[in-house]
């Protein structure tokens, strides 16, 4: 288990029952370097198997385990330290980051700019390749949640290039479910998770399933501006105290988190009438250009839903 609370091996295994089925395979830096080297496509998986037989055998077994749980039409997605190669789905026949074999996963990981950047930014913690069962998720119900001072302070849709006007009417149910999930499942794991960004999705019963947990970053705010988020975080810190502490199971501060009037959670979605950037065209852009192109458009077509009454947590 990793000592870094934002490493997938720290929060993933204890929350396995609250997320898509995932198999974690620790890998070496040398394996990641070999994975990133250019090579003829047909030789990719063979060369890796020759150089790292035990690692590839573990990954192939993980892939087989996940495929046995599928319904025959879906597969799995590989992630390097939590980074999904969603920008490289074009290289597979179905134009999505869903694999049916380890050889397809190699193609996907090699073609992904996002994974390449993650590989270059690896920390001192050992890298891990996670193979996660592909779930049929309605993109409207994927959300990014922003946590500060040990509470959810804001939520927005995870796909900023599409309008889902019905989300505004479901705001209370959505943010209430996400806030409860964070307090019950994620917050108790480590004090550092009092400041983080959490990706999740809601199923048809509005149960929350975790997708990712990351350290706070102003580069990942999606529909929120850094200045407004900084102001909101300051307001929450003043309301709950400058120093947040991890509550014990029987600590009354858990109750105060639920009763605090600052429990109101900002919710932002894209307005109806927004002309979205076609996803396939968007994925062909460099990541930095996507942000530069999208943010001015999105900021003019978003709605902030933050009612005066607080959500009971």
mmCIF file of C-alpha atoms in Angstrom:
data_model
loop_
_atom_site.group_PDB
_atom_site.id
_atom_site.type_symbol
_atom_site.label_atom_id
_atom_site.label_comp_id
_atom_site.label_asym_id
_atom_site.label_seq_id
_atom_site.Cartn_x
_atom_site.Cartn_y
_atom_site.Cartn_z
ATOM 1 C CA UNK A 1 0.000 0.000 0.000
ATOM 2 C CA UNK A 2 1.292 3.470 -0.870
ATOM 3 C CA UNK A 3 1.940 6.119 1.793
ATOM 4 C CA UNK A 4 0.780 8.890 -0.563
ATOM 5 C CA UNK A 5 -2.953 9.475 0.082
ATOM 6 C CA UNK A 6 -3.439 10.544 -3.547
ATOM 7 C CA UNK A 7 -1.832 7.420 -5.004
ATOM 8 C CA UNK A 8 -4.387 4.934 -6.403
ATOM 9 C CA UNK A 9 -2.926 2.159 -4.260
ATOM 10 C CA UNK A 10 -3.768 4.172 -1.125
ATOM 11 C CA UNK A 11 -7.443 4.988 -1.687
ATOM 12 C CA UNK A 12 -8.347 2.408 -4.341
ATOM 13 C CA UNK A 13 -8.244 -0.915 -2.449
ATOM 14 C CA UNK A 14 -10.231 0.257 0.621
ATOM 15 C CA UNK A 15 -12.891 1.808 -1.642
ATOM 16 C CA UNK A 16 -13.044 -1.067 -4.151
ATOM 17 C CA UNK A 17 -16.682 -1.804 -3.308
ATOM 18 C CA UNK A 18 -17.604 1.814 -4.140
ATOM 19 C CA UNK A 19 -15.998 1.981 -7.591
ATOM 20 C CA UNK A 20 -15.838 -0.020 -10.848
ATOM 21 C CA UNK A 21 -14.032 -3.343 -10.454
ATOM 22 C CA UNK A 22 -10.305 -2.584 -10.633
ATOM 23 C CA UNK A 23 -7.166 -4.725 -10.573
ATOM 24 C CA UNK A 24 -3.932 -2.971 -9.559
ATOM 25 C CA UNK A 25 -0.565 -4.128 -10.881
ATOM 26 C CA UNK A 26 2.558 -2.355 -9.523
ATOM 27 C CA UNK A 27 5.111 -1.853 -12.283
ATOM 28 C CA UNK A 28 8.698 -0.614 -12.463
ATOM 29 C CA UNK A 29 9.961 2.669 -13.871
ATOM 30 C CA UNK A 30 11.825 0.616 -16.475
ATOM 31 C CA UNK A 31 8.552 -0.951 -17.609
ATOM 32 C CA UNK A 32 6.935 2.479 -17.993
ATOM 33 C CA UNK A 33 9.949 3.726 -19.972
ATOM 34 C CA UNK A 34 9.749 0.710 -22.276
ATOM 35 C CA UNK A 35 6.020 1.229 -22.660
ATOM 36 C CA UNK A 36 6.611 4.800 -23.834
ATOM 37 C CA UNK A 37 9.322 3.977 -26.381
ATOM 38 C CA UNK A 38 8.329 4.061 -30.021
ATOM 39 C CA UNK A 39 8.118 0.646 -31.642
ATOM 40 C CA UNK A 40 6.249 -1.037 -34.502
ATOM 41 C CA UNK A 41 2.679 -1.599 -33.334
ATOM 42 C CA UNK A 42 2.701 -5.321 -34.038
ATOM 43 C CA UNK A 43 5.828 -5.754 -31.897
ATOM 44 C CA UNK A 44 4.694 -3.734 -28.875
ATOM 45 C CA UNK A 45 3.192 -6.417 -26.661
ATOM 46 C CA UNK A 46 5.695 -9.090 -27.759
ATOM 47 C CA UNK A 47 8.724 -6.956 -26.874
ATOM 48 C CA UNK A 48 7.286 -6.047 -23.496
ATOM 49 C CA UNK A 49 6.575 -9.717 -22.747
ATOM 50 C CA UNK A 50 10.171 -10.629 -23.550
ATOM 51 C CA UNK A 51 11.627 -7.860 -21.388
ATOM 52 C CA UNK A 52 9.171 -8.024 -18.456
ATOM 53 C CA UNK A 53 7.600 -11.502 -18.468
ATOM 54 C CA UNK A 54 6.289 -11.433 -14.878
ATOM 55 C CA UNK A 55 4.737 -7.964 -15.164
ATOM 56 C CA UNK A 56 3.065 -8.703 -18.490
ATOM 57 C CA UNK A 57 1.774 -12.039 -17.162
ATOM 58 C CA UNK A 58 0.208 -10.228 -14.186
ATOM 59 C CA UNK A 59 -1.383 -7.635 -16.473
ATOM 60 C CA UNK A 60 -2.725 -10.279 -18.859
ATOM 61 C CA UNK A 61 -4.204 -12.175 -15.921
ATOM 62 C CA UNK A 62 -5.802 -8.960 -14.641
ATOM 63 C CA UNK A 63 -7.288 -8.313 -18.079
ATOM 64 C CA UNK A 64 -8.687 -11.844 -18.227
ATOM 65 C CA UNK A 65 -10.222 -11.467 -14.764
ATOM 66 C CA UNK A 66 -12.030 -8.306 -15.830
ATOM 67 C CA UNK A 67 -13.164 -9.732 -19.167
ATOM 68 C CA UNK A 68 -14.762 -12.660 -17.370
ATOM 69 C CA UNK A 69 -17.007 -10.198 -15.505
ATOM 70 C CA UNK A 70 -18.158 -8.393 -18.675
ATOM 71 C CA UNK A 71 -21.288 -9.151 -20.656
ATOM 72 C CA UNK A 72 -19.421 -9.933 -23.867
ATOM 73 C CA UNK A 73 -19.623 -6.451 -25.377
ATOM 74 C CA UNK A 74 -17.464 -4.319 -23.080
ATOM 75 C CA UNK A 75 -13.955 -4.663 -21.742
ATOM 76 C CA UNK A 76 -11.584 -2.704 -19.544
ATOM 77 C CA UNK A 77 -9.595 0.517 -19.513
ATOM 78 C CA UNK A 78 -5.938 0.835 -18.421
ATOM 79 C CA UNK A 79 -4.855 3.703 -16.174
ATOM 80 C CA UNK A 80 -1.341 4.784 -15.248
ATOM 81 C CA UNK A 81 -1.362 6.193 -11.701
ATOM 82 C CA UNK A 82 -5.023 7.037 -12.172
ATOM 83 C CA UNK A 83 -4.607 8.707 -15.593
ATOM 84 C CA UNK A 84 -6.963 7.307 -18.220
ATOM 85 C CA UNK A 85 -5.851 7.405 -21.899
ATOM 86 C CA UNK A 86 -9.183 8.889 -22.975
ATOM 87 C CA UNK A 87 -7.453 11.019 -25.627
ATOM 88 C CA UNK A 88 -6.268 7.927 -27.526
ATOM 89 C CA UNK A 89 -9.542 6.104 -28.083
ATOM 90 C CA UNK A 90 -9.242 6.894 -31.791
ATOM 91 C CA UNK A 91 -6.588 4.195 -32.170
ATOM 92 C CA UNK A 92 -9.065 1.390 -31.380
ATOM 93 C CA UNK A 93 -11.852 0.160 -33.629
ATOM 94 C CA UNK A 94 -14.722 1.448 -31.452
ATOM 95 C CA UNK A 95 -13.115 4.872 -31.003
ATOM 96 C CA UNK A 96 -13.122 4.669 -27.202
ATOM 97 C CA UNK A 97 -10.630 3.743 -24.495
ATOM 98 C CA UNK A 98 -12.164 0.297 -23.998
ATOM 99 C CA UNK A 99 -9.868 -2.703 -24.513
ATOM 100 C CA UNK A 100 -10.535 -6.385 -25.037
ATOM 101 C CA UNK A 101 -6.922 -7.534 -24.701
ATOM 102 C CA UNK A 102 -3.619 -6.483 -23.183
ATOM 103 C CA UNK A 103 -2.251 -5.875 -26.710
ATOM 104 C CA UNK A 104 -4.979 -3.263 -27.273
ATOM 105 C CA UNK A 105 -4.119 -1.685 -23.930
ATOM 106 C CA UNK A 106 -0.494 -1.313 -25.048
ATOM 107 C CA UNK A 107 -1.605 0.507 -28.203
ATOM 108 C CA UNK A 108 -3.836 2.792 -26.161
ATOM 109 C CA UNK A 109 -1.186 3.629 -23.558
ATOM 110 C CA UNK A 110 1.458 4.338 -26.205
ATOM 111 C CA UNK A 111 -0.822 6.647 -28.192
ATOM 112 C CA UNK A 112 -2.015 8.723 -25.235
ATOM 113 C CA UNK A 113 -0.538 12.174 -24.666
ATOM 114 C CA UNK A 114 -2.132 12.247 -21.211
ATOM 115 C CA UNK A 115 -0.431 9.012 -20.172
ATOM 116 C CA UNK A 116 2.876 10.204 -21.616
ATOM 117 C CA UNK A 117 2.708 13.352 -19.494
ATOM 118 C CA UNK A 118 1.807 11.278 -16.431
ATOM 119 C CA UNK A 119 4.787 8.987 -17.082
ATOM 120 C CA UNK A 120 7.162 11.949 -17.196
ATOM 121 C CA UNK A 121 5.703 13.343 -13.967
ATOM 122 C CA UNK A 122 5.977 10.161 -11.891
ATOM 123 C CA UNK A 123 6.823 10.831 -8.239
ATOM 124 C CA UNK A 124 9.000 8.806 -5.907
ATOM 125 C CA UNK A 125 6.056 6.472 -5.308
ATOM 126 C CA UNK A 126 6.164 3.295 -7.422
ATOM 127 C CA UNK A 127 3.971 3.535 -10.531
ATOM 128 C CA UNK A 128 0.914 1.337 -10.811
ATOM 129 C CA UNK A 129 -1.085 0.239 -13.829
ATOM 130 C CA UNK A 130 -4.736 -0.221 -12.975
ATOM 131 C CA UNK A 131 -7.044 -2.163 -15.253
ATOM 132 C CA UNK A 132 -10.615 -1.067 -14.600
ATOM 133 C CA UNK A 133 -13.778 -2.685 -15.884
ATOM 134 C CA UNK A 134 -15.481 -0.526 -18.494
ATOM 135 C CA UNK A 135 -18.800 0.676 -17.137
ATOM 136 C CA UNK A 136 -21.684 1.991 -19.205
ATOM 137 C CA UNK A 137 -21.989 5.436 -17.636
ATOM 138 C CA UNK A 138 -24.228 8.204 -18.905
ATOM 139 C CA UNK A 139 -21.759 11.117 -19.255
ATOM 140 C CA UNK A 140 -24.342 13.504 -17.781
ATOM 141 C CA UNK A 141 -23.949 11.759 -14.433
ATOM 142 C CA UNK A 142 -20.180 12.032 -14.228
ATOM 143 C CA UNK A 143 -19.183 14.796 -11.827
ATOM 144 C CA UNK A 144 -16.105 16.531 -10.491
ATOM 145 C CA UNK A 145 -16.306 17.464 -6.824
ATOM 146 C CA UNK A 146 -14.101 19.968 -5.038
ATOM 147 C CA UNK A 147 -13.278 19.364 -1.401
ATOM 148 C CA UNK A 148 -11.826 21.918 1.002
ATOM 149 C CA UNK A 149 -11.614 22.004 4.801
ATOM 150 C CA UNK A 150 -12.971 18.476 4.939
ATOM 151 C CA UNK A 151 -16.193 19.080 3.028
ATOM 152 C CA UNK A 152 -17.547 19.179 -0.505
ATOM 153 C CA UNK A 153 -17.772 22.851 -1.477
ATOM 154 C CA UNK A 154 -18.543 22.641 -5.214
ATOM 155 C CA UNK A 155 -19.641 20.175 -7.882
ATOM 156 C CA UNK A 156 -19.753 20.463 -11.667
ATOM 157 C CA UNK A 157 -20.363 18.202 -14.633
ATOM 158 C CA UNK A 158 -17.246 16.340 -15.733
ATOM 159 C CA UNK A 159 -17.744 16.889 -19.486
ATOM 160 C CA UNK A 160 -17.676 20.659 -20.166
ATOM 161 C CA UNK A 161 -18.321 20.346 -23.908
ATOM 162 C CA UNK A 162 -21.924 19.111 -23.573
ATOM 163 C CA UNK A 163 -25.069 20.708 -22.152
ATOM 164 C CA UNK A 164 -27.312 18.664 -19.859
ATOM 165 C CA UNK A 165 -30.067 21.139 -18.924
ATOM 166 C CA UNK A 166 -31.925 18.654 -16.715
ATOM 167 C CA UNK A 167 -29.059 18.587 -14.207
ATOM 168 C CA UNK A 168 -30.154 21.875 -12.647
ATOM 169 C CA UNK A 169 -33.441 20.315 -11.540
ATOM 170 C CA UNK A 170 -31.599 17.370 -9.953
ATOM 171 C CA UNK A 171 -29.069 19.552 -8.176
ATOM 172 C CA UNK A 172 -30.088 18.847 -4.574
ATOM 173 C CA UNK A 173 -30.167 15.084 -5.028
ATOM 174 C CA UNK A 174 -26.827 15.063 -6.840
ATOM 175 C CA UNK A 175 -24.823 17.195 -4.420
ATOM 176 C CA UNK A 176 -26.451 15.602 -1.386
ATOM 177 C CA UNK A 177 -25.459 12.113 -2.550
ATOM 178 C CA UNK A 178 -21.899 13.189 -3.370
ATOM 179 C CA UNK A 179 -21.430 15.041 -0.069
ATOM 180 C CA UNK A 180 -22.662 12.057 1.934
ATOM 181 C CA UNK A 181 -20.370 9.736 -0.034
ATOM 182 C CA UNK A 182 -17.315 11.884 0.637
ATOM 183 C CA UNK A 183 -18.010 12.202 4.366
ATOM 184 C CA UNK A 184 -18.720 8.510 4.830
ATOM 185 C CA UNK A 185 -16.197 6.856 2.495
ATOM 186 C CA UNK A 186 -13.340 9.163 1.487
ATOM 187 C CA UNK A 187 -12.760 11.681 4.278
ATOM 188 C CA UNK A 188 -11.926 9.090 6.978
ATOM 189 C CA UNK A 189 -9.048 7.610 4.957
ATOM 190 C CA UNK A 190 -6.470 10.364 5.578
ATOM 191 C CA UNK A 191 -6.312 14.001 6.816
ATOM 192 C CA UNK A 192 -4.783 15.130 3.492
ATOM 193 C CA UNK A 193 -8.035 14.204 1.750
ATOM 194 C CA UNK A 194 -9.604 17.254 3.401
ATOM 195 C CA UNK A 195 -8.237 19.169 0.380
ATOM 196 C CA UNK A 196 -8.720 17.285 -2.863
ATOM 197 C CA UNK A 197 -10.619 16.846 -6.107
ATOM 198 C CA UNK A 198 -12.851 13.796 -6.483
ATOM 199 C CA UNK A 199 -14.344 12.392 -9.691
ATOM 200 C CA UNK A 200 -17.381 10.144 -9.408
ATOM 201 C CA UNK A 201 -20.552 9.072 -11.172
ATOM 202 C CA UNK A 202 -24.125 8.369 -10.131
ATOM 203 C CA UNK A 203 -25.925 5.227 -11.264
ATOM 204 C CA UNK A 204 -29.646 4.911 -12.015
ATOM 205 C CA UNK A 205 -30.420 4.618 -8.285
ATOM 206 C CA UNK A 206 -28.323 7.768 -7.660
ATOM 207 C CA UNK A 207 -25.732 5.767 -5.743
ATOM 208 C CA UNK A 208 -22.256 7.303 -5.950
ATOM 209 C CA UNK A 209 -19.303 5.398 -7.436
ATOM 210 C CA UNK A 210 -15.751 6.712 -7.190
ATOM 211 C CA UNK A 211 -13.599 7.222 -10.292
ATOM 212 C CA UNK A 212 -10.581 9.187 -9.070
ATOM 213 C CA UNK A 213 -9.102 11.206 -6.201
ATOM 214 C CA UNK A 214 -6.439 13.822 -6.875
ATOM 215 C CA UNK A 215 -4.608 16.555 -5.011
ATOM 216 C CA UNK A 216 -6.132 20.005 -5.393
ATOM 217 C CA UNK A 217 -5.043 21.741 -8.591
ATOM 218 C CA UNK A 218 -6.234 25.005 -10.124
ATOM 219 C CA UNK A 219 -5.630 23.407 -13.531
ATOM 220 C CA UNK A 220 -8.470 20.927 -12.922
ATOM 221 C CA UNK A 221 -11.342 23.271 -12.016
ATOM 222 C CA UNK A 222 -13.300 22.717 -15.268
ATOM 223 C CA UNK A 223 -16.307 25.071 -15.016
ATOM 224 C CA UNK A 224 -14.958 27.146 -12.122
ATOM 225 C CA UNK A 225 -12.440 29.992 -12.238
ATOM 226 C CA UNK A 226 -9.423 29.897 -9.912
ATOM 227 C CA UNK A 227 -10.286 33.273 -8.368
ATOM 228 C CA UNK A 228 -13.868 32.360 -7.453
ATOM 229 C CA UNK A 229 -12.785 28.985 -6.102
ATOM 230 C CA UNK A 230 -10.079 30.623 -3.982
ATOM 231 C CA UNK A 231 -12.684 32.981 -2.534
ATOM 232 C CA UNK A 232 -15.038 30.101 -1.755
ATOM 233 C CA UNK A 233 -12.257 28.125 -0.061
ATOM 234 C CA UNK A 234 -11.386 31.142 2.092
ATOM 235 C CA UNK A 235 -15.018 31.500 3.151
ATOM 236 C CA UNK A 236 -15.208 27.844 4.130
ATOM 237 C CA UNK A 237 -11.933 28.006 6.082
ATOM 238 C CA UNK A 238 -13.258 30.948 8.098
ATOM 239 C CA UNK A 239 -16.505 29.110 8.782
ATOM 240 C CA UNK A 240 -14.941 25.851 9.993
ATOM 241 C CA UNK A 241 -11.710 27.194 11.468
ATOM 242 C CA UNK A 242 -8.286 27.825 10.036
ATOM 243 C CA UNK A 243 -7.002 24.376 10.988
ATOM 244 C CA UNK A 244 -9.113 21.368 10.059
ATOM 245 C CA UNK A 245 -8.484 18.138 11.953
ATOM 246 C CA UNK A 246 -9.424 14.565 11.214
ATOM 247 C CA UNK A 247 -12.427 13.804 13.471
ATOM 248 C CA UNK A 248 -12.616 10.670 15.540
ATOM 249 C CA UNK A 249 -15.558 8.352 14.937
ATOM 250 C CA UNK A 250 -17.419 9.755 17.958
ATOM 251 C CA UNK A 251 -16.243 13.360 17.567
ATOM 252 C CA UNK A 252 -18.982 16.005 17.743
ATOM 253 C CA UNK A 253 -17.211 17.871 14.933
ATOM 254 C CA UNK A 254 -18.711 15.333 12.533
ATOM 255 C CA UNK A 255 -22.116 16.620 13.557
ATOM 256 C CA UNK A 256 -20.980 20.231 13.186
ATOM 257 C CA UNK A 257 -19.919 19.533 9.609
ATOM 258 C CA UNK A 258 -23.486 18.503 8.888
ATOM 259 C CA UNK A 259 -25.141 21.405 10.670
ATOM 260 C CA UNK A 260 -22.821 24.217 9.575
ATOM 261 C CA UNK A 261 -24.721 26.820 7.467
ATOM 262 C CA UNK A 262 -21.701 26.950 5.141
ATOM 263 C CA UNK A 263 -22.789 23.508 4.003
ATOM 264 C CA UNK A 264 -24.281 25.086 0.877
ATOM 265 C CA UNK A 265 -22.560 23.525 -2.118
ATOM 266 C CA UNK A 266 -22.030 25.296 -5.413
ATOM 267 C CA UNK A 267 -23.244 23.346 -8.429
ATOM 268 C CA UNK A 268 -22.368 24.372 -11.979
ATOM 269 C CA UNK A 269 -23.598 22.937 -15.267
ATOM 270 C CA UNK A 270 -23.523 24.013 -18.908
ATOM 271 C CA UNK A 271 -26.592 25.931 -20.074
ATOM 272 C CA UNK A 272 -28.917 24.683 -22.777
ATOM 273 C CA UNK A 273 -28.119 26.345 -26.076
ATOM 274 C CA UNK A 274 -24.356 26.058 -25.622
ATOM 275 C CA UNK A 275 -22.748 25.054 -28.929
ATOM 276 C CA UNK A 276 -20.450 22.218 -27.863
ATOM 277 C CA UNK A 277 -17.065 21.445 -29.339
ATOM 278 C CA UNK A 278 -17.426 18.034 -31.037
ATOM 279 C CA UNK A 279 -15.676 15.521 -28.751
ATOM 280 C CA UNK A 280 -13.815 13.763 -31.577
ATOM 281 C CA UNK A 281 -12.423 17.056 -32.834
ATOM 282 C CA UNK A 282 -11.581 18.126 -29.302
ATOM 283 C CA UNK A 283 -9.562 14.970 -28.615
ATOM 284 C CA UNK A 284 -7.342 15.743 -31.591
ATOM 285 C CA UNK A 285 -6.171 18.981 -29.943
ATOM 286 C CA UNK A 286 -3.226 19.224 -27.544
ATOM 287 C CA UNK A 287 -4.453 19.373 -23.953
ATOM 288 C CA UNK A 288 -3.194 22.912 -23.385
ATOM 289 C CA UNK A 289 -5.002 24.140 -26.510
ATOM 290 C CA UNK A 290 -8.209 22.446 -25.396
ATOM 291 C CA UNK A 291 -8.167 24.469 -22.180
ATOM 292 C CA UNK A 292 -7.381 27.724 -23.970
ATOM 293 C CA UNK A 293 -10.148 27.168 -26.505
ATOM 294 C CA UNK A 294 -12.816 25.822 -24.188
ATOM 295 C CA UNK A 295 -12.628 27.953 -21.079
ATOM 296 C CA UNK A 296 -13.793 31.288 -22.602
ATOM 297 C CA UNK A 297 -16.694 29.493 -24.300
ATOM 298 C CA UNK A 298 -17.727 27.530 -21.252
ATOM 299 C CA UNK A 299 -17.539 30.470 -18.842
ATOM 300 C CA UNK A 300 -20.173 32.332 -20.854
ATOM 301 C CA UNK A 301 -22.574 29.401 -20.981
ATOM 302 C CA UNK A 302 -22.600 28.012 -17.457
ATOM 303 C CA UNK A 303 -25.083 28.353 -14.657
ATOM 304 C CA UNK A 304 -24.259 28.426 -10.975
ATOM 305 C CA UNK A 305 -26.888 26.748 -8.842
ATOM 306 C CA UNK A 306 -26.294 27.553 -5.164
ATOM 307 C CA UNK A 307 -29.570 27.989 -3.273
ATOM 308 C CA UNK A 308 -29.605 30.006 -0.078
ATOM 309 C CA UNK A 309 -30.602 27.009 1.998
ATOM 310 C CA UNK A 310 -27.824 24.605 2.920
ATOM 311 C CA UNK A 311 -27.746 20.937 2.076
ATOM 312 C CA UNK A 312 -28.161 18.775 5.164
ATOM 313 C CA UNK A 313 -25.084 16.571 5.298
#
